[in-house]
Coordinates of C-alpha atoms in Angstrom, one line a residue:
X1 CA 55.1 -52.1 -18.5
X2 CA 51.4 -50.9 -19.1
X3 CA 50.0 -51.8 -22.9
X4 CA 48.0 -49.0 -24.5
X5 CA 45.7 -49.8 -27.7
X6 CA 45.7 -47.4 -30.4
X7 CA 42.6 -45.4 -30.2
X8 CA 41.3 -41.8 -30.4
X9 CA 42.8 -39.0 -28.0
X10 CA 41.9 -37.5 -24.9
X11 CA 44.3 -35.9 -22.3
X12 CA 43.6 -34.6 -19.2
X13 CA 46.4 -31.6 -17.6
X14 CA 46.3 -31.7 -14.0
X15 CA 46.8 -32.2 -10.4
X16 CA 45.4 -36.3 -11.0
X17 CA 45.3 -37.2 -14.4
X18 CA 43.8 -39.9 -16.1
X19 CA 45.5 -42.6 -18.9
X20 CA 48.7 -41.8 -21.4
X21 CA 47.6 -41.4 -24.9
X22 CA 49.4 -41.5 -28.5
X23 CA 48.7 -38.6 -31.1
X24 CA 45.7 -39.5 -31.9
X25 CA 44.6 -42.4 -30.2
X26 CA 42.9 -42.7 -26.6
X27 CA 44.5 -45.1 -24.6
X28 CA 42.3 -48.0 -23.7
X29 CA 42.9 -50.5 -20.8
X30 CA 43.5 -54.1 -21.6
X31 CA 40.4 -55.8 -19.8
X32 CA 41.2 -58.6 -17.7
X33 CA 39.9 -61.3 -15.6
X34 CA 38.5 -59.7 -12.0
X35 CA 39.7 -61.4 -8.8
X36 CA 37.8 -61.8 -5.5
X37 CA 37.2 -58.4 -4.1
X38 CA 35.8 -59.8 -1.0
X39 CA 39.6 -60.6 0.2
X40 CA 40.8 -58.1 2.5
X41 CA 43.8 -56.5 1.9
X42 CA 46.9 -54.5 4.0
X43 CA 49.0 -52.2 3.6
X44 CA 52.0 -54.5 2.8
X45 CA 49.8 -54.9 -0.6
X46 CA 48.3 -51.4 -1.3
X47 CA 52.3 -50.4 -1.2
X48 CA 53.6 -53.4 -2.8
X49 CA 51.5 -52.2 -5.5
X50 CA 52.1 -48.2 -5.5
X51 CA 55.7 -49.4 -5.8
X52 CA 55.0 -52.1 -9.1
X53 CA 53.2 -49.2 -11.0
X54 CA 55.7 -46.0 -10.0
X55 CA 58.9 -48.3 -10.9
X56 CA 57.3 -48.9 -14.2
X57 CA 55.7 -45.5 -15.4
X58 CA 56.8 -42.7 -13.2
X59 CA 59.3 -39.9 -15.1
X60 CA 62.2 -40.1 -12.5
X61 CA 61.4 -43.9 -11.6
X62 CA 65.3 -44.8 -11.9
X63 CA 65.6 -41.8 -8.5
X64 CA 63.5 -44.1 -6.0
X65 CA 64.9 -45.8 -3.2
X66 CA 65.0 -49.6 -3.7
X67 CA 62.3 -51.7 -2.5
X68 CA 64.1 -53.5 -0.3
X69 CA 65.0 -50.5 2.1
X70 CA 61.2 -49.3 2.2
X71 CA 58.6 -50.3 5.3
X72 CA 55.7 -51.4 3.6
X73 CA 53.6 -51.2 6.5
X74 CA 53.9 -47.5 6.5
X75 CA 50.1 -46.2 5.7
X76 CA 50.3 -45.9 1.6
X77 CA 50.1 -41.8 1.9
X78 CA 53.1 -41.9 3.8
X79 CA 54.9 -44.4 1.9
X80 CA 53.9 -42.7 -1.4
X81 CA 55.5 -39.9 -0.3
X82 CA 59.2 -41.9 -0.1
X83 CA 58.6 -42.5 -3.6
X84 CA 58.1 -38.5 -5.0
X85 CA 61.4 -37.2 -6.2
X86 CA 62.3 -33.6 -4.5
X87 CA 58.6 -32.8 -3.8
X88 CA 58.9 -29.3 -3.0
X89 CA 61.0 -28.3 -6.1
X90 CA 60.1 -31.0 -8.6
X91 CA 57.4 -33.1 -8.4
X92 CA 54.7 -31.2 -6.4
X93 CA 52.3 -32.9 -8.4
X94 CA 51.9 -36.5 -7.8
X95 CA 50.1 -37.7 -4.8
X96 CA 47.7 -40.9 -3.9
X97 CA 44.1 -41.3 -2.7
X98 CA 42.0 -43.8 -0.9
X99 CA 38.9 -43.4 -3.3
X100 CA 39.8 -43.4 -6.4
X101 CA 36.3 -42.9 -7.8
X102 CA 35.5 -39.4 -5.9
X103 CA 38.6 -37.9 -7.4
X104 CA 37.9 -39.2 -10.9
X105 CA 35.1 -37.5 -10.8
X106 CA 36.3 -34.0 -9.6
X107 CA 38.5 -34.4 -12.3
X108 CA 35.8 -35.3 -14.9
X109 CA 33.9 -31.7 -12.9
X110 CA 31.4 -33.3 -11.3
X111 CA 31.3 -32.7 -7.5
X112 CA 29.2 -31.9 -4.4
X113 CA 29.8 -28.5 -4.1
X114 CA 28.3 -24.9 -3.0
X115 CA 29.9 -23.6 -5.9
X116 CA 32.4 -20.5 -5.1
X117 CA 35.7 -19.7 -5.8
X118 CA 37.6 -17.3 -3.2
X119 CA 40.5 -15.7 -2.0
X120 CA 41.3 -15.7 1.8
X121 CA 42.5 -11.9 2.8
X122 CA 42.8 -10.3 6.2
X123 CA 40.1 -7.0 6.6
X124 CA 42.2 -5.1 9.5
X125 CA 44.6 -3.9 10.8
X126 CA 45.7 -6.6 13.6
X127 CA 45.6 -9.4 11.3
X128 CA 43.0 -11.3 12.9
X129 CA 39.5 -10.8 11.1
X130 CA 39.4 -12.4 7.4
X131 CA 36.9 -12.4 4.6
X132 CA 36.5 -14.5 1.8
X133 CA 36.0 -12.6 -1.7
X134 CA 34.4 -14.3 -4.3
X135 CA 35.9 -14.5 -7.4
X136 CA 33.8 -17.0 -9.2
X137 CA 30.8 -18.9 -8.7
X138 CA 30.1 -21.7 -10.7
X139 CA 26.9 -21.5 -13.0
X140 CA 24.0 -23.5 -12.2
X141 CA 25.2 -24.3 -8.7
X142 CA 23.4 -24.0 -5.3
X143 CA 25.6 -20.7 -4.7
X144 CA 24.2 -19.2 -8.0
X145 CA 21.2 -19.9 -7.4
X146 CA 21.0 -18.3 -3.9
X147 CA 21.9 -15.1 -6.1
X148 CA 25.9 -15.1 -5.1
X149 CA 28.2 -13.6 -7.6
X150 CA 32.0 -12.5 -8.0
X151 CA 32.6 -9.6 -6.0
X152 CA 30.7 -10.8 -3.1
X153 CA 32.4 -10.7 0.2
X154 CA 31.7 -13.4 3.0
X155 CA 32.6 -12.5 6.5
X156 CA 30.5 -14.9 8.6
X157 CA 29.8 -18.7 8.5
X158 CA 26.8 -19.7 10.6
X159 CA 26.8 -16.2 12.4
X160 CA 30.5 -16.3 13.3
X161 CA 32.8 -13.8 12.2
X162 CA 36.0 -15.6 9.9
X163 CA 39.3 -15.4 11.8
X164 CA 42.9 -17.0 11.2
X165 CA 42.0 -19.1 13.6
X166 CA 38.4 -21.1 13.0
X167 CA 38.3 -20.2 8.9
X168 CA 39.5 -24.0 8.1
X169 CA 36.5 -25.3 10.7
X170 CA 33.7 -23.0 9.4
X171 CA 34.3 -23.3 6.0
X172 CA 36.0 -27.0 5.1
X173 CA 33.0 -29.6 6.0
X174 CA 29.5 -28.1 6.3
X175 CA 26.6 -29.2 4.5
X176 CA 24.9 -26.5 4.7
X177 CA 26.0 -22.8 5.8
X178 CA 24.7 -19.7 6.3
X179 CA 26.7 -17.0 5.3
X180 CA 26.8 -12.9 6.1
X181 CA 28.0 -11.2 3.8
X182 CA 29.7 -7.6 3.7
X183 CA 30.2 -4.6 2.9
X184 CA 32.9 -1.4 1.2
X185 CA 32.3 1.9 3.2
X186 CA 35.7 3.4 1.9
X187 CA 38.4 1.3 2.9
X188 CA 36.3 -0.5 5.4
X189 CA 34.6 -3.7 5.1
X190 CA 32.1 -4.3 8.2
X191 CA 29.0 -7.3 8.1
X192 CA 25.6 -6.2 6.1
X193 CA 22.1 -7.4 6.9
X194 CA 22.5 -10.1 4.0
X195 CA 22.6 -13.4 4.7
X196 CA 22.3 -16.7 2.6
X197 CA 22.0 -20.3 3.3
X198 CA 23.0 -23.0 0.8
X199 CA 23.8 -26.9 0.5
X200 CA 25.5 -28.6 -1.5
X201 CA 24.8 -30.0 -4.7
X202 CA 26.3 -32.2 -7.3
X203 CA 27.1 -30.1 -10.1
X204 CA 28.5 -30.7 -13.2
X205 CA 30.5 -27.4 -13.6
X206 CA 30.8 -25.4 -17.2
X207 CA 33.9 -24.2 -18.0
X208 CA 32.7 -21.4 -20.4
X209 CA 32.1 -19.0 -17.4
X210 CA 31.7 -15.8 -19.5
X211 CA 32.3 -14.6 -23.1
X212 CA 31.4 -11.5 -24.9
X213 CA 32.7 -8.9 -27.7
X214 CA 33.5 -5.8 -27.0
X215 CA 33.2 -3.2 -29.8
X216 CA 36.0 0.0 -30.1
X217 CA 35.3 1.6 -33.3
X218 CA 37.9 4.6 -32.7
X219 CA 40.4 2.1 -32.2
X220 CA 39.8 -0.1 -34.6
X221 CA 39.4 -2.6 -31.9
X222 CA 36.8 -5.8 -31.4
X223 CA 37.4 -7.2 -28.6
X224 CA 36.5 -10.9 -27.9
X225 CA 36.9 -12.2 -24.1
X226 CA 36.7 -15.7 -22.1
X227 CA 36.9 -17.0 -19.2
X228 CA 37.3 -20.7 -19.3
X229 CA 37.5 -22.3 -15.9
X230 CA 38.7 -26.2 -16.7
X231 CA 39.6 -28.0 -19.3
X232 CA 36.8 -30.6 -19.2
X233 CA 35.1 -32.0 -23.1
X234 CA 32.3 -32.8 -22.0
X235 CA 29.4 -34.4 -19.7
X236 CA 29.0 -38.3 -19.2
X237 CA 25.7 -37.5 -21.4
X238 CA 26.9 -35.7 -23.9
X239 CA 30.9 -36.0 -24.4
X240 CA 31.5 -33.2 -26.1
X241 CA 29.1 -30.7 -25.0
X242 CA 31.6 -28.1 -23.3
X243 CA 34.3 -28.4 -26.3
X244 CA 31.3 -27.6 -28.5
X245 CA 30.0 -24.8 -26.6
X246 CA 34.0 -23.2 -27.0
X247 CA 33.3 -23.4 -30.8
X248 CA 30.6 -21.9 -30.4
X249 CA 31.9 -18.9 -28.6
X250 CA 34.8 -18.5 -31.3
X251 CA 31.8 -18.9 -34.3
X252 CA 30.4 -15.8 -32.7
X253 CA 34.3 -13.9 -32.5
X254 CA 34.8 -14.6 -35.7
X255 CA 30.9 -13.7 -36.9
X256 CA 32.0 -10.2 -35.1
X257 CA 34.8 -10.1 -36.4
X258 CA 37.0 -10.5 -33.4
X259 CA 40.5 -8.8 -34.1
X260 CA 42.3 -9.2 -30.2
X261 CA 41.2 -11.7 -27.8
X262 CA 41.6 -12.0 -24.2
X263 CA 41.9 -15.1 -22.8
X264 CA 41.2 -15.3 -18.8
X265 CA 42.7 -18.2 -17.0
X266 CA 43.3 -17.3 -14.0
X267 CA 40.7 -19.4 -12.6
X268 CA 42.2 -22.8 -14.7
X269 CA 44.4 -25.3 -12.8
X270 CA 44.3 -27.7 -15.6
X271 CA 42.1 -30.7 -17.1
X272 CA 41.9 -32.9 -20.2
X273 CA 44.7 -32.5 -23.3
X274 CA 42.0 -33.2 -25.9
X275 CA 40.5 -29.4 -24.7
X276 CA 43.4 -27.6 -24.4
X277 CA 44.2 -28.8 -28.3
X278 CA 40.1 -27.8 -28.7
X279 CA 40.9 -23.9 -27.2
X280 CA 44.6 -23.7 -29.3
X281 CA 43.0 -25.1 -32.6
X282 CA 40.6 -22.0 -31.9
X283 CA 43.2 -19.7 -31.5
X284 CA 46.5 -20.1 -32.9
X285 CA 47.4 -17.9 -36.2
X286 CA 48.1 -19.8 -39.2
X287 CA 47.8 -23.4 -37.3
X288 CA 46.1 -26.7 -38.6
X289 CA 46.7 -30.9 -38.6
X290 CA 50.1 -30.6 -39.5
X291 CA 51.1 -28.1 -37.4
X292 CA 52.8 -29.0 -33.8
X293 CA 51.0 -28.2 -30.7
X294 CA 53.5 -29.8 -28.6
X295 CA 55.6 -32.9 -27.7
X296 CA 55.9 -35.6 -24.7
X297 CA 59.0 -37.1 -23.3
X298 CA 58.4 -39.9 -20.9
X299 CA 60.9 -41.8 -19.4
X300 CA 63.0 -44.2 -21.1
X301 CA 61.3 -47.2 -21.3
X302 CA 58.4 -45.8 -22.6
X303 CA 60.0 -43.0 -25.0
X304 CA 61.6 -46.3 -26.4
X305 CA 58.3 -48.2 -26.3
X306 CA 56.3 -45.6 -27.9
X307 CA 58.9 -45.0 -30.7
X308 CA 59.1 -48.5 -31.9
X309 CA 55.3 -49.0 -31.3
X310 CA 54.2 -45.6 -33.4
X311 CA 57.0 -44.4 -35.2
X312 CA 59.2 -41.7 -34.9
X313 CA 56.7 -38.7 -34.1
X314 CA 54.7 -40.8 -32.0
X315 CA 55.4 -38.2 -29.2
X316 CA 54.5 -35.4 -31.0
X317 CA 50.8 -33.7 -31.0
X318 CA 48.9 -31.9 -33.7
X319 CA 46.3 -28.6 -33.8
X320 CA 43.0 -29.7 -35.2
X321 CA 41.3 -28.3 -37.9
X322 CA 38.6 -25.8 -36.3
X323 CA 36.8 -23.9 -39.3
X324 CA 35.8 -21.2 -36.5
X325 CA 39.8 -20.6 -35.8
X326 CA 39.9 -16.7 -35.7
X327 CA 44.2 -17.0 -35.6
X328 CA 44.0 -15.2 -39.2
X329 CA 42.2 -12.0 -37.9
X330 CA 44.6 -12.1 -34.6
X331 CA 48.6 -10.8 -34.6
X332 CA 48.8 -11.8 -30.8
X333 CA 46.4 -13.3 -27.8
X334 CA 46.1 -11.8 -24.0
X335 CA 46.5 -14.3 -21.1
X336 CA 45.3 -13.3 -17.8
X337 CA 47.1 -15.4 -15.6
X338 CA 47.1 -16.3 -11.7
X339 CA 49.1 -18.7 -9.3
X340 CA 46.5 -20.8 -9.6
X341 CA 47.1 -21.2 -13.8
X342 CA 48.3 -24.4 -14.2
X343 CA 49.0 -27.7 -16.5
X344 CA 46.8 -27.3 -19.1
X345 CA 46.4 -23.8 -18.8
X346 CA 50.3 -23.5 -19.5
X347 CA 50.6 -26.2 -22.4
X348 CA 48.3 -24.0 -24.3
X349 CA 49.8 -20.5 -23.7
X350 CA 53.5 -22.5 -23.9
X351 CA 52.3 -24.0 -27.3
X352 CA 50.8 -20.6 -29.1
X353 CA 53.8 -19.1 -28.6
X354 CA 55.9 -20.5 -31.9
X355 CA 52.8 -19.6 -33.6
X356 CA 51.7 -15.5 -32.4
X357 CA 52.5 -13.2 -29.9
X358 CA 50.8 -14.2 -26.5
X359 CA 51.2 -11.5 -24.1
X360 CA 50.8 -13.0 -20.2
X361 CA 49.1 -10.6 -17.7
X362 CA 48.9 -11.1 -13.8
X363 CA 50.8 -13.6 -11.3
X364 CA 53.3 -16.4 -11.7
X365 CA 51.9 -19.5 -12.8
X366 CA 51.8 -22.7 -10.9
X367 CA 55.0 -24.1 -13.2
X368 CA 53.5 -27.6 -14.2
X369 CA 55.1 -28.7 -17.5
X370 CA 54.4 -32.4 -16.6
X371 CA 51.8 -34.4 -18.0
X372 CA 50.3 -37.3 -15.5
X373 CA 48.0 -40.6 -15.2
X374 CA 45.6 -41.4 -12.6
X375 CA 46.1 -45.5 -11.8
X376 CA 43.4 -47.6 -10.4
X377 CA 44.1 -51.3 -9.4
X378 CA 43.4 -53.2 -12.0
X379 CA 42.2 -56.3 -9.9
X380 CA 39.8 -53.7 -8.7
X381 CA 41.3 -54.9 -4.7
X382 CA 40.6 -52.2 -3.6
X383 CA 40.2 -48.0 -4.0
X384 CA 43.5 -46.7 -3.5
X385 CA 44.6 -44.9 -6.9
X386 CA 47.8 -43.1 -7.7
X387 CA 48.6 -39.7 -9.8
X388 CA 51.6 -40.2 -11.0
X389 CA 53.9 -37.8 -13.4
X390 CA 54.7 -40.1 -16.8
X391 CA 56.7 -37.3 -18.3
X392 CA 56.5 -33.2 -19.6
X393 CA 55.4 -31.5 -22.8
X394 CA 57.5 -29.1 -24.8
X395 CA 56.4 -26.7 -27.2
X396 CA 57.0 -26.7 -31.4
X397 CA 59.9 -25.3 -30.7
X398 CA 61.3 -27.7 -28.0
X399 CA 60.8 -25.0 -24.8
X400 CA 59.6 -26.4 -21.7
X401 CA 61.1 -23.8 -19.3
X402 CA 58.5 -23.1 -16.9
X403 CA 58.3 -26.2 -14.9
X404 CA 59.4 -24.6 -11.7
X405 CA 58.3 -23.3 -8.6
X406 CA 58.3 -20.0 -10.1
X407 CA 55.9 -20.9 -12.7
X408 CA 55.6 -18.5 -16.1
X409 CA 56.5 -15.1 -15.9
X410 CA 54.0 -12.9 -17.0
X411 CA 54.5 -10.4 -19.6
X412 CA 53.2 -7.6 -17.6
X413 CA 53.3 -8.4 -13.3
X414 CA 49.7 -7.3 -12.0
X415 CA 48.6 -8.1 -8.6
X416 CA 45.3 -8.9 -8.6
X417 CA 44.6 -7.5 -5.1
X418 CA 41.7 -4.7 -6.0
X419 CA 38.3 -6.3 -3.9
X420 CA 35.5 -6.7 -3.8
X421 CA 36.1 -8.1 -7.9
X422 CA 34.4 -6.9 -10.4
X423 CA 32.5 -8.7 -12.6
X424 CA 33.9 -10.3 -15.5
X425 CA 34.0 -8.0 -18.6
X426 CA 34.1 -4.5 -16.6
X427 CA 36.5 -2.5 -18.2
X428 CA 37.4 -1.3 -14.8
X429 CA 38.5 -4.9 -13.8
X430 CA 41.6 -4.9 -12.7
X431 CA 43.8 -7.5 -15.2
X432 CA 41.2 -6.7 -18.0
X433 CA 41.8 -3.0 -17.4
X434 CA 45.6 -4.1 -18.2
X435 CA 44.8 -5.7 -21.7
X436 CA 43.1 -3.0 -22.7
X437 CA 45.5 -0.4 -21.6
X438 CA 48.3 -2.1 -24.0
X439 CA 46.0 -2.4 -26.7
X440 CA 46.0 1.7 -26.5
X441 CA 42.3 1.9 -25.3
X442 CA 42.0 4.4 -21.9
X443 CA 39.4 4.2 -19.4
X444 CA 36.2 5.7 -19.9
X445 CA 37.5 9.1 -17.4
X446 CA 33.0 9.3 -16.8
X447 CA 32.9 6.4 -16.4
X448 CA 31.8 5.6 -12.4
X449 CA 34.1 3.8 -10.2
X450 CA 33.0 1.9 -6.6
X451 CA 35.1 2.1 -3.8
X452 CA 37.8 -0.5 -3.5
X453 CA 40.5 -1.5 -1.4
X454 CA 43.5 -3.2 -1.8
X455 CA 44.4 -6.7 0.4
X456 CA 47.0 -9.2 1.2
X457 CA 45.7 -12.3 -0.2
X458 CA 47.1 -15.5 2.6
X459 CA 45.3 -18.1 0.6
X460 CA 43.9 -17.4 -3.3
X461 CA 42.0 -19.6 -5.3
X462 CA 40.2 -21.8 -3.0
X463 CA 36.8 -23.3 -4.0
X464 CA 34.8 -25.1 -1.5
X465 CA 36.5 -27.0 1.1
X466 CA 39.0 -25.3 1.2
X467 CA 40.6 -26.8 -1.6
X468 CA 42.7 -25.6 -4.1
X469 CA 41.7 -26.6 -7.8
X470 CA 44.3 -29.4 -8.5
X471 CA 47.0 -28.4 -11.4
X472 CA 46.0 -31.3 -13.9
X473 CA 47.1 -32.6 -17.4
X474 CA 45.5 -35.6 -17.6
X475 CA 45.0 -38.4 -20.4
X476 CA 41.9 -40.2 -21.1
X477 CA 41.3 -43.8 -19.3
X478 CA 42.9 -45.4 -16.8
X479 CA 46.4 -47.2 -16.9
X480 CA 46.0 -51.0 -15.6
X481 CA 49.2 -52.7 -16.1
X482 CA 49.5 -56.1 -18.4
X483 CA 52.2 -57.7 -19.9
X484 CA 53.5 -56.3 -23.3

């Protein structure tokens, strides 16, 4: 089995997570002796290895095939991939990389990036001509600082228009791209005269996108609204720098006095535990230390090892104490949601809801319940690393339904289809407009609307790469495995 010290907490929710902790406690790594990295290894060992660590920690360990009947010379992806129990209906969530170092650090949210979020849709008629429409571009990055912002629609990469065909080429590897953007005339969207070029940077990405009050006297409404991209604590400088700037967002709610809130995830696959306990410590009516946030069930070796090692509610997680907590001015919280909603994302509106009313507004979400590890070699052999799913979290109240393919249902189904996007915090915009109906406030009937038009999304939520944000719930350190 792996040995885990007692230590402080930090979790990470997501698509690659990093090291199991107790309530309380980070995990730490027992440090041992290096061996000669210089030896060369195959893949008889890389998979040797994959095998040793998912027969030990992985939740449906006992469902693999034995060992014996496996071809370890299989390249480790593919032979990872024998070990995943029903991966399109159950585990969609583990998977292995070759460098174990680059992902960690995506994870952590520093990456080489242009800095946009987008949705793929198709701009006419014969399905052929595509656009990507930004819904988010990460502060401080090379894309923000070329002056691109949600709502901005790119039709050409490098002077070509996007098709079905060459989007994946033009957009996935590039340095450095100049983009054309568009243009709404009515329900058309033709090129403009506007064109960019960027590179990429490395960028350490802020989760607090946007916050701001929004003040309805003749309702008797005060309206605070976030969106929080990740669920990251903090830089490698300064470790608690984002979870700091959340309670500093809620000071200012509750200075305003903040009476509904509007959460926006829609943008959040996931990320460390320790922040999603941060944002529902902030939140949650009526919550504090000895108040459940949620619970873990691993599998049975280590539900029995944790038990006698910790006690009997050694599986079960606490709210902090937050002194800017604005639960006692709130009867309910709003949760804009999207496919792309995920892990952590999910543990927090799952564990509010013994606690208030949470009210879910948008798409499905991604349906990750489980809660994951990201597991180097501890011999350091080489850079192959494994995200593997240890177990899944449950609520106060012992729920954990939404750990399928069809995700959470939202409370009210909005498809988020209206482009180009409008910033964040228009009372126009399209899931915000929602929350606000149901609160009772109507749009402003002067106020001025820009043309729109609706689309079929065929890929949403893509940042650059073409990669989809990762649905992560992730633990703090990396699992090396020792004798207990």
């Amino acid at each position: 089995m792996y040995h885990f010290r007692k230590l402080n907490t930090y979790i990470f929710l997501a698509f690659v997570a990093l090291l199991a902790s107790c309530k309380n406690k980070d995990v730490e790594p027992v440090v041992e002796t290096a061996t000669d990295t210089t030896t060369l290894f195959g893949n008889k060992d890389v998979n040797s290895w994959l095998y040793e660590i998912m027969n030990d920690a992985y939740f449906w360990y006992k469902e693999m095939p034995a060992e014996s009947s496996l071809d370890k010379s299989m390249d480790p992806d593919d032979f990872f991939e024998k070990l995943v129990y029903q991966r399109q209906t159950v585990d969609r969530f583990s998977g292995v990389t070759d460098n174990i170092d680059v992902l960690q650090n995506e994870f952590n949210g520093i990456s080489k990036i242009f800095g946009i979020s987008y949705s793929l849709s198709y701009i006419d008629d014969s399905k052929s001509n595509i656009a990507a429409f930004l819904n988010y571009v990460v502060k401080g990055s090379p894309a923000a600082a070329a002056g691109l912002k949600r709502g901005d629609m790119i039709l050409k990469v490098n002077g070509t228009q996007l098709t079905s065909d060459n989007y994946g080429a033009l957009l996935g590897s590039n340095e450095t791209v100049t983009l054309t953007l568009g243009t709404l005339t009515g329900t058309t969207i033709t090129a403009s005269n506007t064109t960019l070029t960027i590179t990429k940077a490395e960028v350490n990405e802020d989760p607090v996108a946007f916050s701001g009050v929004i003040s309805k006297p003749a309702y008797g409404k005060t309206i605070g609204y976030l969106v929080y991209t990740q669920f990251v604590p903090g830089t490698t400088a300064d470790k608690e720098k984002y979870d700091n700037e959340l309670r500093q967002v809620f000071a200012d709610f509750k200075s305003k006095g903040v009476n509904e809130l509007v959460l926006d995830l829609r943008l959040n696959s996931g990320g460390y535990i320790s922040s999603a306990e941060t944002l529902a410590s902030l939140i949650g009516k009526n919550v504090s230390s000895t108040k459940i946030f949620y619970t873990e069930q691993w599998n049975d070796k280590y539900n029995a090892y944790w038990n006698k090692t910790n006690g009997a509610n050694a599986l079960k997680y606490n709210f902090q104490n937050e002194p800017n907590n604005i639960g006692s001015n709130l009867s309910r919280v709003f949760v804009l949601t999207s496919n792309a909603t995920a892990s952590a994302s999910e543990l927090v509106i799952n564990g509010l809801k013994p606690y208030m009313d949470v009210i879910t507004i948008g798409e499905h979400t991604a349906g990750k319940n489980l809660f994951g590890s990201l597991i180097n070699d501890d011999q350091e052999r080489w850079k192959w690393g494994a995200y593997i799913m240890l177990g899944q979290t449950a609520n106060a109240n012992g729920e954990s339904d939404y750990g399928t393919v069809n995700g959470m249902t939202p409370t009210y189904l909005v498809e988020d289809s209206a482009v180009p996007y409008k910033a964040f915090g228009d009372e126009n915009e399209t899931l915000f407009r929602k929350a606000l109906d149901v609160m009772g406030i109507p749009s402003d009937i002067n106020a001025r609307t820009s043309a729109a038009k609706k689309v079929i999304s065929i890929q949403k939520q893509l940042r650059d790469n073409l990669k989809v944000s990762p649905a992560l719930m992730l633990k703090k350190g990396l699992m090396k495995p020792a004798e207990l």
